Structures are given as C-alpha cells and as structure tokens.
CSV table of C-alpha atoms in Angstrom, one decimal:
chain,number,residue,atom,x,y,z
A,1,MET,CA,38.1,5.9,15.1
A,2,TYR,CA,38.0,2.4,14.7
A,3,LYS,CA,34.8,2.1,13.5
A,4,ILE,CA,36.4,4.2,10.1
A,5,ILE,CA,40.1,2.0,10.6
A,6,PHE,CA,37.9,-1.1,10.0
A,7,ILE,CA,35.5,0.4,7.6
A,8,LEU,CA,38.8,1.3,5.5
A,9,ALA,CA,40.0,-2.4,5.5
A,10,LEU,CA,37.3,-3.8,5.2
A,11,ILE,CA,37.0,-1.6,1.5
A,12,VAL,CA,40.2,-2.3,0.6
A,13,THR,CA,40.1,-5.9,1.0
A,14,SER,CA,37.2,-6.2,-0.8
A,15,PHE,CA,39.1,-4.6,-3.7
A,16,MET,CA,41.8,-6.3,-3.1
A,17,GLY,CA,38.9,-9.5,-3.8
A,18,LEU,CA,37.8,-7.9,-7.4
A,19,GLN,CA,40.9,-6.9,-8.6
A,20,ALA,CA,41.6,-10.8,-9.3
A,21,GLN,CA,38.6,-10.9,-11.4
A,22,GLU,CA,37.3,-8.9,-14.2
A,23,PHE,CA,33.6,-8.9,-12.2
A,24,GLN,CA,30.3,-7.3,-12.9
A,25,GLY,CA,27.4,-7.2,-10.8
A,26,LEU,CA,23.1,-6.7,-11.0
A,27,ALA,CA,21.1,-4.5,-8.5
A,28,ILE,CA,17.6,-4.2,-8.7
A,29,TYR,CA,15.5,-0.7,-7.6
A,30,GLU,CA,12.0,-0.8,-6.4
A,31,SER,CA,11.6,2.8,-6.7
A,32,LYS,CA,8.0,4.1,-4.9
A,33,THR,CA,7.3,8.3,-4.7
A,34,SER,CA,4.4,9.7,-2.1
A,35,THR,CA,1.2,10.4,-4.2
A,36,SER,CA,-0.5,11.4,-1.0
A,37,ASP,CA,-0.1,15.5,-2.0
A,38,PHE,CA,-2.7,14.4,-6.1
A,39,LYS,CA,-4.5,11.7,-3.2
A,40,SER,CA,-5.5,14.7,-0.9
A,41,ARG,CA,-6.4,17.4,-3.8
A,42,MET,CA,-8.6,14.6,-6.0
A,43,GLU,CA,-10.9,14.1,-2.9
A,44,GLY,CA,-11.0,17.6,-2.0
A,45,ASN,CA,-12.8,18.1,-5.7
A,46,LYS,CA,-16.6,18.0,-5.7
A,47,ASN,CA,-16.5,17.2,-9.7
A,48,MET,CA,-14.5,14.1,-9.5
A,49,THR,CA,-16.2,10.7,-8.5
A,50,PRO,CA,-15.0,7.5,-7.1
A,51,ASP,CA,-14.5,5.8,-10.3
A,52,MET,CA,-12.8,8.9,-11.5
A,53,GLN,CA,-10.6,9.2,-9.0
A,54,LYS,CA,-9.7,5.2,-8.5
A,55,MET,CA,-8.5,5.2,-12.1
A,56,ILE,CA,-6.5,7.9,-11.6
A,57,GLU,CA,-5.1,6.5,-8.6
A,58,GLU,CA,-4.1,3.4,-10.8
A,59,ARG,CA,-2.4,5.0,-13.3
A,60,MET,CA,-0.4,7.0,-10.6
A,61,LYS,CA,0.4,3.9,-9.8
A,62,LYS,CA,2.0,2.9,-12.8
A,63,MET,CA,4.4,6.5,-12.9
A,64,PHE,CA,5.6,6.2,-9.4
A,65,GLU,CA,6.3,2.7,-8.8
A,66,LYS,CA,8.6,1.7,-10.6
A,67,THR,CA,11.6,-1.5,-11.1
A,68,PHE,CA,15.2,-0.4,-12.3
A,69,VAL,CA,17.8,-3.0,-13.3
A,70,LEU,CA,22.4,-1.6,-12.7
A,71,ASN,CA,24.1,-4.0,-14.4
A,72,PHE,CA,28.0,-2.7,-13.2
A,73,ASN,CA,31.5,-2.8,-12.7
A,74,LYS,CA,34.3,-0.9,-12.0
A,75,SER,CA,34.6,2.2,-13.7
A,76,ALA,CA,31.0,2.3,-15.3
A,77,SER,CA,26.9,0.8,-15.4
A,78,ILE,CA,23.4,0.8,-16.5
A,79,TYR,CA,20.5,2.0,-15.4
A,80,LYS,CA,17.1,1.1,-16.8
A,81,GLU,CA,13.5,0.4,-16.1
A,82,GLU,CA,12.3,-3.2,-16.2
A,83,GLU,CA,9.7,-2.6,-18.6
A,84,LYS,CA,6.4,-4.5,-17.8
A,85,LEU,CA,4.7,-6.8,-20.5
A,86,GLU,CA,1.1,-4.5,-20.2
A,87,ALA,CA,2.7,-1.6,-20.2
A,88,SER,CA,4.5,-1.1,-23.0
A,89,ALA,CA,2.0,-3.4,-24.6
A,90,GLN,CA,-0.1,-0.1,-24.1
A,91,ALA,CA,2.1,2.9,-24.3
A,92,GLY,CA,1.1,5.4,-26.3
A,93,ALA,CA,3.4,9.0,-26.8
A,94,GLY,CA,1.6,10.6,-23.7
A,95,MET,CA,2.8,7.5,-20.7
A,96,ARG,CA,6.4,7.4,-22.6
A,97,MET,CA,6.8,11.0,-22.4
A,98,MET,CA,5.1,11.0,-18.5
A,99,SER,CA,7.5,8.0,-17.6
A,100,SER,CA,10.9,9.8,-18.1
A,101,MET,CA,8.9,12.5,-16.1
A,102,THR,CA,9.2,10.1,-13.7
A,103,GLY,CA,12.9,9.2,-13.2
A,104,GLY,CA,12.2,5.7,-16.7
A,105,GLY,CA,12.8,5.7,-19.4
A,106,GLY,CA,15.9,5.7,-20.5
A,107,THR,CA,19.8,3.9,-20.4
A,108,LEU,CA,21.5,5.4,-18.3
A,109,TYR,CA,24.8,5.0,-18.4
A,110,LYS,CA,27.4,6.0,-15.5
A,111,ASN,CA,30.9,6.2,-16.4
A,112,VAL,CA,32.5,7.0,-12.9
A,113,LYS,CA,36.0,6.6,-13.9
A,114,GLU,CA,35.5,9.6,-16.8
A,115,LYS,CA,32.8,11.2,-14.7
A,116,MET,CA,30.7,11.5,-17.7
A,117,TYR,CA,27.1,10.2,-17.9
A,118,THR,CA,24.5,9.8,-21.4
A,119,VAL,CA,20.6,9.1,-21.3
A,120,ASP,CA,18.6,8.3,-24.4
A,121,LYS,CA,15.2,9.9,-23.2
A,122,GLU,CA,12.6,10.2,-25.3
A,123,PHE,CA,10.2,13.4,-24.9
A,124,MET,CA,7.1,14.6,-27.3
A,125,GLY,CA,8.2,12.0,-30.2
A,126,LYS,CA,12.0,13.5,-30.1
A,127,GLU,CA,15.0,11.2,-29.4
A,128,PHE,CA,17.4,13.2,-27.6
A,129,LEU,CA,21.2,11.8,-25.7
A,130,VAL,CA,21.5,13.6,-23.2
A,131,LYS,CA,25.5,13.7,-22.2
A,132,ASP,CA,26.7,16.1,-19.6
A,133,SER,CA,29.1,15.4,-16.0
A,134,LEU,CA,28.3,14.0,-12.8
A,135,THR,CA,27.3,16.1,-10.3
A,136,ASN,CA,29.5,15.7,-7.7
A,137,LEU,CA,27.3,15.8,-4.9
A,138,LYS,CA,29.2,16.6,-1.4
A,139,TRP,CA,28.5,13.5,0.5
A,140,LYS,CA,28.6,13.4,5.1
A,141,LEU,CA,29.4,10.6,5.6
A,142,GLU,CA,27.2,9.2,9.1
A,143,SER,CA,28.4,6.8,11.9
A,144,GLU,CA,24.8,5.7,11.7
A,145,THR,CA,24.5,1.4,10.2
A,146,ARG,CA,21.9,-0.4,8.9
A,147,MET,CA,21.2,-3.9,7.7
A,148,ILE,CA,20.2,-4.5,3.6
A,149,GLY,CA,19.4,-8.0,2.2
A,150,GLY,CA,22.4,-9.0,3.7
A,151,TYR,CA,24.4,-6.2,3.5
A,152,THR,CA,26.0,-3.8,6.3
A,153,CYS,CA,25.2,-0.1,4.8
A,154,TYR,CA,27.1,2.9,5.8
A,155,LYS,CA,24.4,6.5,6.0
A,156,ALA,CA,25.1,9.0,3.8
A,157,THR,CA,24.0,12.4,3.6
A,158,ALA,CA,24.4,15.2,1.0
A,159,ILE,CA,21.6,18.3,-0.6
A,160,LYS,CA,20.6,19.1,-3.9
A,161,ALA,CA,19.7,21.2,-6.2
A,162,PRO,CA,16.3,19.3,-8.0
A,163,SER,CA,16.1,18.8,-11.3
A,164,THR,CA,13.1,20.4,-13.6
A,165,SER,CA,12.5,17.9,-16.6
A,166,ASP,CA,11.7,15.3,-13.7
A,167,PHE,CA,7.7,15.7,-12.3
A,168,ARG,CA,8.7,13.7,-9.4
A,169,ASN,CA,10.4,17.1,-8.5
A,170,PHE,CA,7.9,18.6,-8.1
A,171,ARG,CA,6.0,19.7,-4.2
A,172,PRO,CA,2.9,21.3,-3.2
A,173,LYS,CA,3.3,24.7,-2.8
A,174,LYS,CA,2.9,26.1,1.2
A,175,GLU,CA,-0.5,28.4,1.9
A,176,GLU,CA,0.4,31.6,2.3
A,177,ASP,CA,1.8,31.4,-1.6
A,178,LYS,CA,-1.5,29.2,-2.6
A,179,LYS,CA,-3.8,31.6,-0.6
A,180,GLU,CA,-1.9,35.1,-2.6
A,181,ASP,CA,-1.7,32.7,-6.2
A,182,VAL,CA,-5.7,32.4,-4.7
A,183,LYS,CA,-5.6,36.2,-5.0
A,184,LYS,CA,-3.9,37.4,-7.9
A,185,GLU,CA,-6.7,35.1,-9.8
A,186,SER,CA,-9.4,36.3,-8.1
A,187,ALA,CA,-9.3,40.3,-9.2
A,188,LYS,CA,-9.0,38.9,-12.9
A,189,PRO,CA,-12.4,38.9,-15.0
A,190,ALA,CA,-13.6,36.2,-15.4
A,191,ASP,CA,-13.0,35.5,-19.0
A,192,GLU,CA,-9.5,35.3,-17.4
A,193,LYS,CA,-9.2,33.1,-14.8
A,194,LYS,CA,-8.2,29.4,-14.7
A,195,THR,CA,-7.3,27.2,-12.2
A,196,ASN,CA,-4.2,24.4,-13.2
A,197,PHE,CA,-2.7,21.6,-11.6
A,198,MET,CA,0.2,22.8,-11.8
A,199,ASP,CA,-0.9,25.8,-10.1
A,200,ALA,CA,-1.2,23.8,-6.5
A,201,ILE,CA,2.9,23.0,-6.9
A,202,GLU,CA,6.4,24.5,-7.4
A,203,LEU,CA,10.1,23.1,-7.6
A,204,PRO,CA,11.7,23.2,-4.2
A,205,LYS,CA,15.3,25.2,-5.0
A,206,GLU,CA,17.4,22.0,-2.8
A,207,ILE,CA,16.4,18.5,-1.8
A,208,THR,CA,18.2,16.1,1.1
A,209,ILE,CA,19.4,13.1,-0.1
A,210,THR,CA,19.9,10.2,1.8
A,211,ALA,CA,21.8,6.9,1.5
A,212,TRP,CA,22.6,3.7,2.5
A,213,TYR,CA,26.0,2.1,0.7
A,214,THR,CA,27.6,-0.9,1.4
A,215,PRO,CA,31.6,-0.6,1.7
A,216,GLU,CA,31.4,-4.6,1.3
A,217,ILE,CA,30.6,-3.9,-2.8
A,218,PRO,CA,33.5,-1.8,-2.6
A,219,VAL,CA,32.3,0.7,-6.6
A,220,SER,CA,31.4,3.6,-6.6
A,221,GLN,CA,28.1,2.7,-8.1
A,222,GLY,CA,24.0,3.8,-7.3
A,223,PRO,CA,21.0,4.8,-8.4
A,224,GLU,CA,20.5,6.7,-10.7
A,225,GLY,CA,22.9,10.0,-10.8
A,226,TYR,CA,23.9,8.5,-7.7
A,227,TRP,CA,27.0,7.4,-7.4
A,228,GLY,CA,30.9,8.9,-5.3
A,229,LEU,CA,30.5,7.1,-2.4
A,230,PRO,CA,32.9,4.3,-1.1
A,231,GLY,CA,30.4,1.4,-1.6
A,232,LEU,CA,27.5,0.4,-3.9
A,233,ILE,CA,24.1,2.3,-2.9
A,234,LEU,CA,21.4,1.1,-2.3
A,235,GLU,CA,18.6,2.6,-0.9
A,236,VAL,CA,18.4,6.6,-2.3
A,237,ASN,CA,15.6,9.3,0.1
A,238,ASP,CA,14.5,12.7,-1.4
A,239,GLY,CA,12.0,12.9,0.6
A,240,LYS,CA,9.5,11.8,-1.2
A,241,THR,CA,10.6,8.9,-3.8
A,242,ILE,CA,12.7,5.8,-1.9
A,243,THR,CA,14.8,3.7,-4.6
A,244,LEU,CA,15.7,0.4,-2.3
A,245,CYS,CA,17.7,-2.6,-3.6
A,246,SER,CA,15.4,-5.4,-3.8
A,247,LYS,CA,18.3,-7.9,-5.3
A,248,VAL,CA,22.5,-7.9,-5.1
A,249,ILE,CA,23.9,-10.5,-8.1
A,250,MET,CA,27.6,-10.3,-8.0
A,251,ASN,CA,29.4,-12.4,-11.3
A,252,SER,CA,26.6,-13.7,-13.2
A,253,LYS,CA,28.4,-16.2,-16.2
A,254,ASP,CA,25.0,-13.5,-17.7
A,255,ARG,CA,27.2,-11.1,-19.0
A,256,VAL,CA,25.5,-7.2,-20.3
A,257,ASP,CA,27.4,-5.0,-22.5
A,258,ILE,CA,28.3,-2.1,-20.0
A,259,LYS,CA,28.6,1.0,-22.5
A,260,ALA,CA,26.2,4.0,-23.6
A,261,SER,CA,23.6,4.4,-25.6
A,262,THR,CA,24.3,6.7,-28.9
A,263,LYS,CA,20.5,7.3,-30.1
A,264,GLY,CA,19.3,10.9,-30.5
A,265,LYS,CA,20.3,13.8,-30.5
A,266,VAL,CA,23.4,15.1,-28.9
A,267,ILE,CA,22.1,17.8,-26.0
A,268,SER,CA,22.8,18.9,-22.2
A,269,GLN,CA,21.4,18.5,-19.3
A,270,LYS,CA,20.5,22.2,-18.8
A,271,ASP,CA,18.7,22.2,-22.7
A,272,TYR,CA,17.0,19.3,-22.3
A,273,ASP,CA,15.4,20.6,-19.0
A,274,GLU,CA,15.3,23.6,-20.3
A,275,THR,CA,13.5,22.3,-23.2
A,276,VAL,CA,11.6,20.4,-21.2
A,277,ILE,CA,10.5,23.7,-19.6
A,278,LYS,CA,9.3,25.4,-22.3
A,279,LYS,CA,7.1,22.1,-24.2
A,280,MET,CA,5.0,21.8,-20.8
A,281,GLN,CA,4.1,25.3,-20.7
A,282,GLU,CA,3.1,24.5,-24.5
A,283,PHE,CA,1.5,21.8,-23.7
A,284,ARG,CA,-0.1,23.4,-20.5
A,285,GLU,CA,-1.6,26.7,-22.4
A,286,MET,CA,-2.6,24.8,-25.8
A,287,ASN,CA,-5.2,22.1,-23.1
A,288,GLN,CA,-5.6,25.4,-20.6
A,289,GLY,CA,-9.4,25.6,-21.3
A,290,ARG,CA,-10.2,21.7,-21.2
A,291,GLY,CA,-8.7,21.3,-17.8
A,292,ALA,CA,-9.3,23.9,-16.2
A,293,ASN,CA,-12.6,22.3,-14.3
A,294,SER,CA,-10.5,19.1,-13.9
A,295,GLY,CA,-7.9,20.1,-10.8
A,296,ILE,CA,-5.5,17.1,-12.0
A,297,PRO,CA,-3.3,16.3,-14.3
A,298,MET,CA,-4.7,16.4,-18.0
A,299,ARG,CA,-4.8,12.7,-18.9
A,300,PHE,CA,-1.9,11.5,-21.0
A,301,GLY,CA,-3.1,8.5,-24.0
A,302,GLY,CA,-2.2,5.6,-24.1
C-alpha cells in the first residue's frame, strides 16, 4: 500500500515539473533478437559449409541487432531505426524488405492522446502508410523493481497477439507438429516433395510481454508500439526479442519535429499484414525450387 502511494506521489511530482515547460525527451534503444533457433537449424544442415554458415550468421546479426531512437513529448513520439552508414550504402530492395519485417524501416509515430499511430513502410518496391488505432494492452502492474540507467523501474506484464508481418514473432514448430509435417511430405510423389525453412516455424497465438517502466519520466511512451504505462518504458522482453534503453536525454537544445509521416498509400494494419503474407507466399512459391535444398531462407540481394 505504501509503495503504491509512493509511486503515485512520484508521478504527480514529476508531472507537475514537466507541466512547467514544453519538454521533449530522447531515448536510445538497443534491440536484440535471439537467433539460436536459426543457428541450430544451420548446424544440422550437412549441405552448408562453415564459410556459408559464418556469412549467414553475420547477415542475421545485422538483421536482428538494431539501434532505435525515440523522440517524445507529453502526448506523442516518433521511433526510428538508427541507420548505419555501411548498411545504408549497401541496402537493396530485399534487405530493406527484411529490415521492415524485423522491426526496422520507416518512422513510427504514436499519439497517446488520440490513441492512434502511423508508420511508413516500404515493401517489395511499394510504399505504404499504415494508419491504425494503438493496441491497448491490459497491463498488470507488479511491485518488483530494478534500476535501469539510474532510473527506478517497475515491472509490468501483458499478453498480446503477435504481428503476422513481423518475422521476429515466428517460433520453431513443436517436435510433434514437425514429425506430422514430415510424415505428410514423405507420402507425396518424389516430384512433389519440397523442403522450406518456413515449414519449420509457426506464429504463436499469443506472446507474453514483460516491460520495465519508470515513473520518474511520466510519459505513456515506449519503444515500438508499446505504451499505456504510468512512465516511460525502458525495457521490453517478448521472450525472443529484448529492447533495452541505453541512454535518455531530457530537454536537449536540439529539438525534433514530432509529427506523423505522410508518404505512402494509406492502409490499415490488418490490410498491410494480409498484403505481406500474400506476397511472401507468392515469393516462396516462386523460389520453391531454388530454396529446396538450402534449409534456410532465401538470401535477399544487397
């Protein structure tokens, strides 16, 4: 009881301090996605040489380790991947597509006052402007605390449905499901048999989110699409991807214009997800023969 009163008092005090001025903050996040599932699959592939495995691991590291910058004020924020010079110079259409499907690409604008967001995405040569309502997660506030970057943070958990257009959300299939797939495949004629990396993974129905937020920065913002807690979210963990804040700067002299992007064809999140799934299925069928023996995703050109 006393801890809850203390948190509320801290929020009110901090909020009154921020009301005295038009403030703006900046937070830098490091995002890392576990690739152990992919590595174990590569290690079991007899057709892959050590050099090939090393090259693929390096590419995966670039895809699944990213740095993001969140600029925020009391009601809105923009979240964007920090471009690396070498990656920007070498990025082809395929690499931009994969970046978009692993949490990067485009500028995410969140307005917690209006409870809406927009994000510009480039997919297979087309520009989209995804515009939709913010997902209102039912956060469960915990009493557990920890320090992150000098800020006292409190734990919160929630359950959410994973995005079908974010490749990081896919998980390995259960062994019994994989055995059943193999059984069905072995029953087919030789000319119809096929193997594909995507056959070994699936999208879970729901994932558990663990977040750490600090009431010392009383804004309802956070990385990616996360929001809705009584303080800035400094860490998010979905069991596979960890996004951790490495630096916070408050009221810098360098101001950023926090506004939504306007480029691209306006589309809802649902329609965009369906478009991505449809195009990826077409891409998979088109490259089925080329990718049949690799046991890994097709390499997109850079």
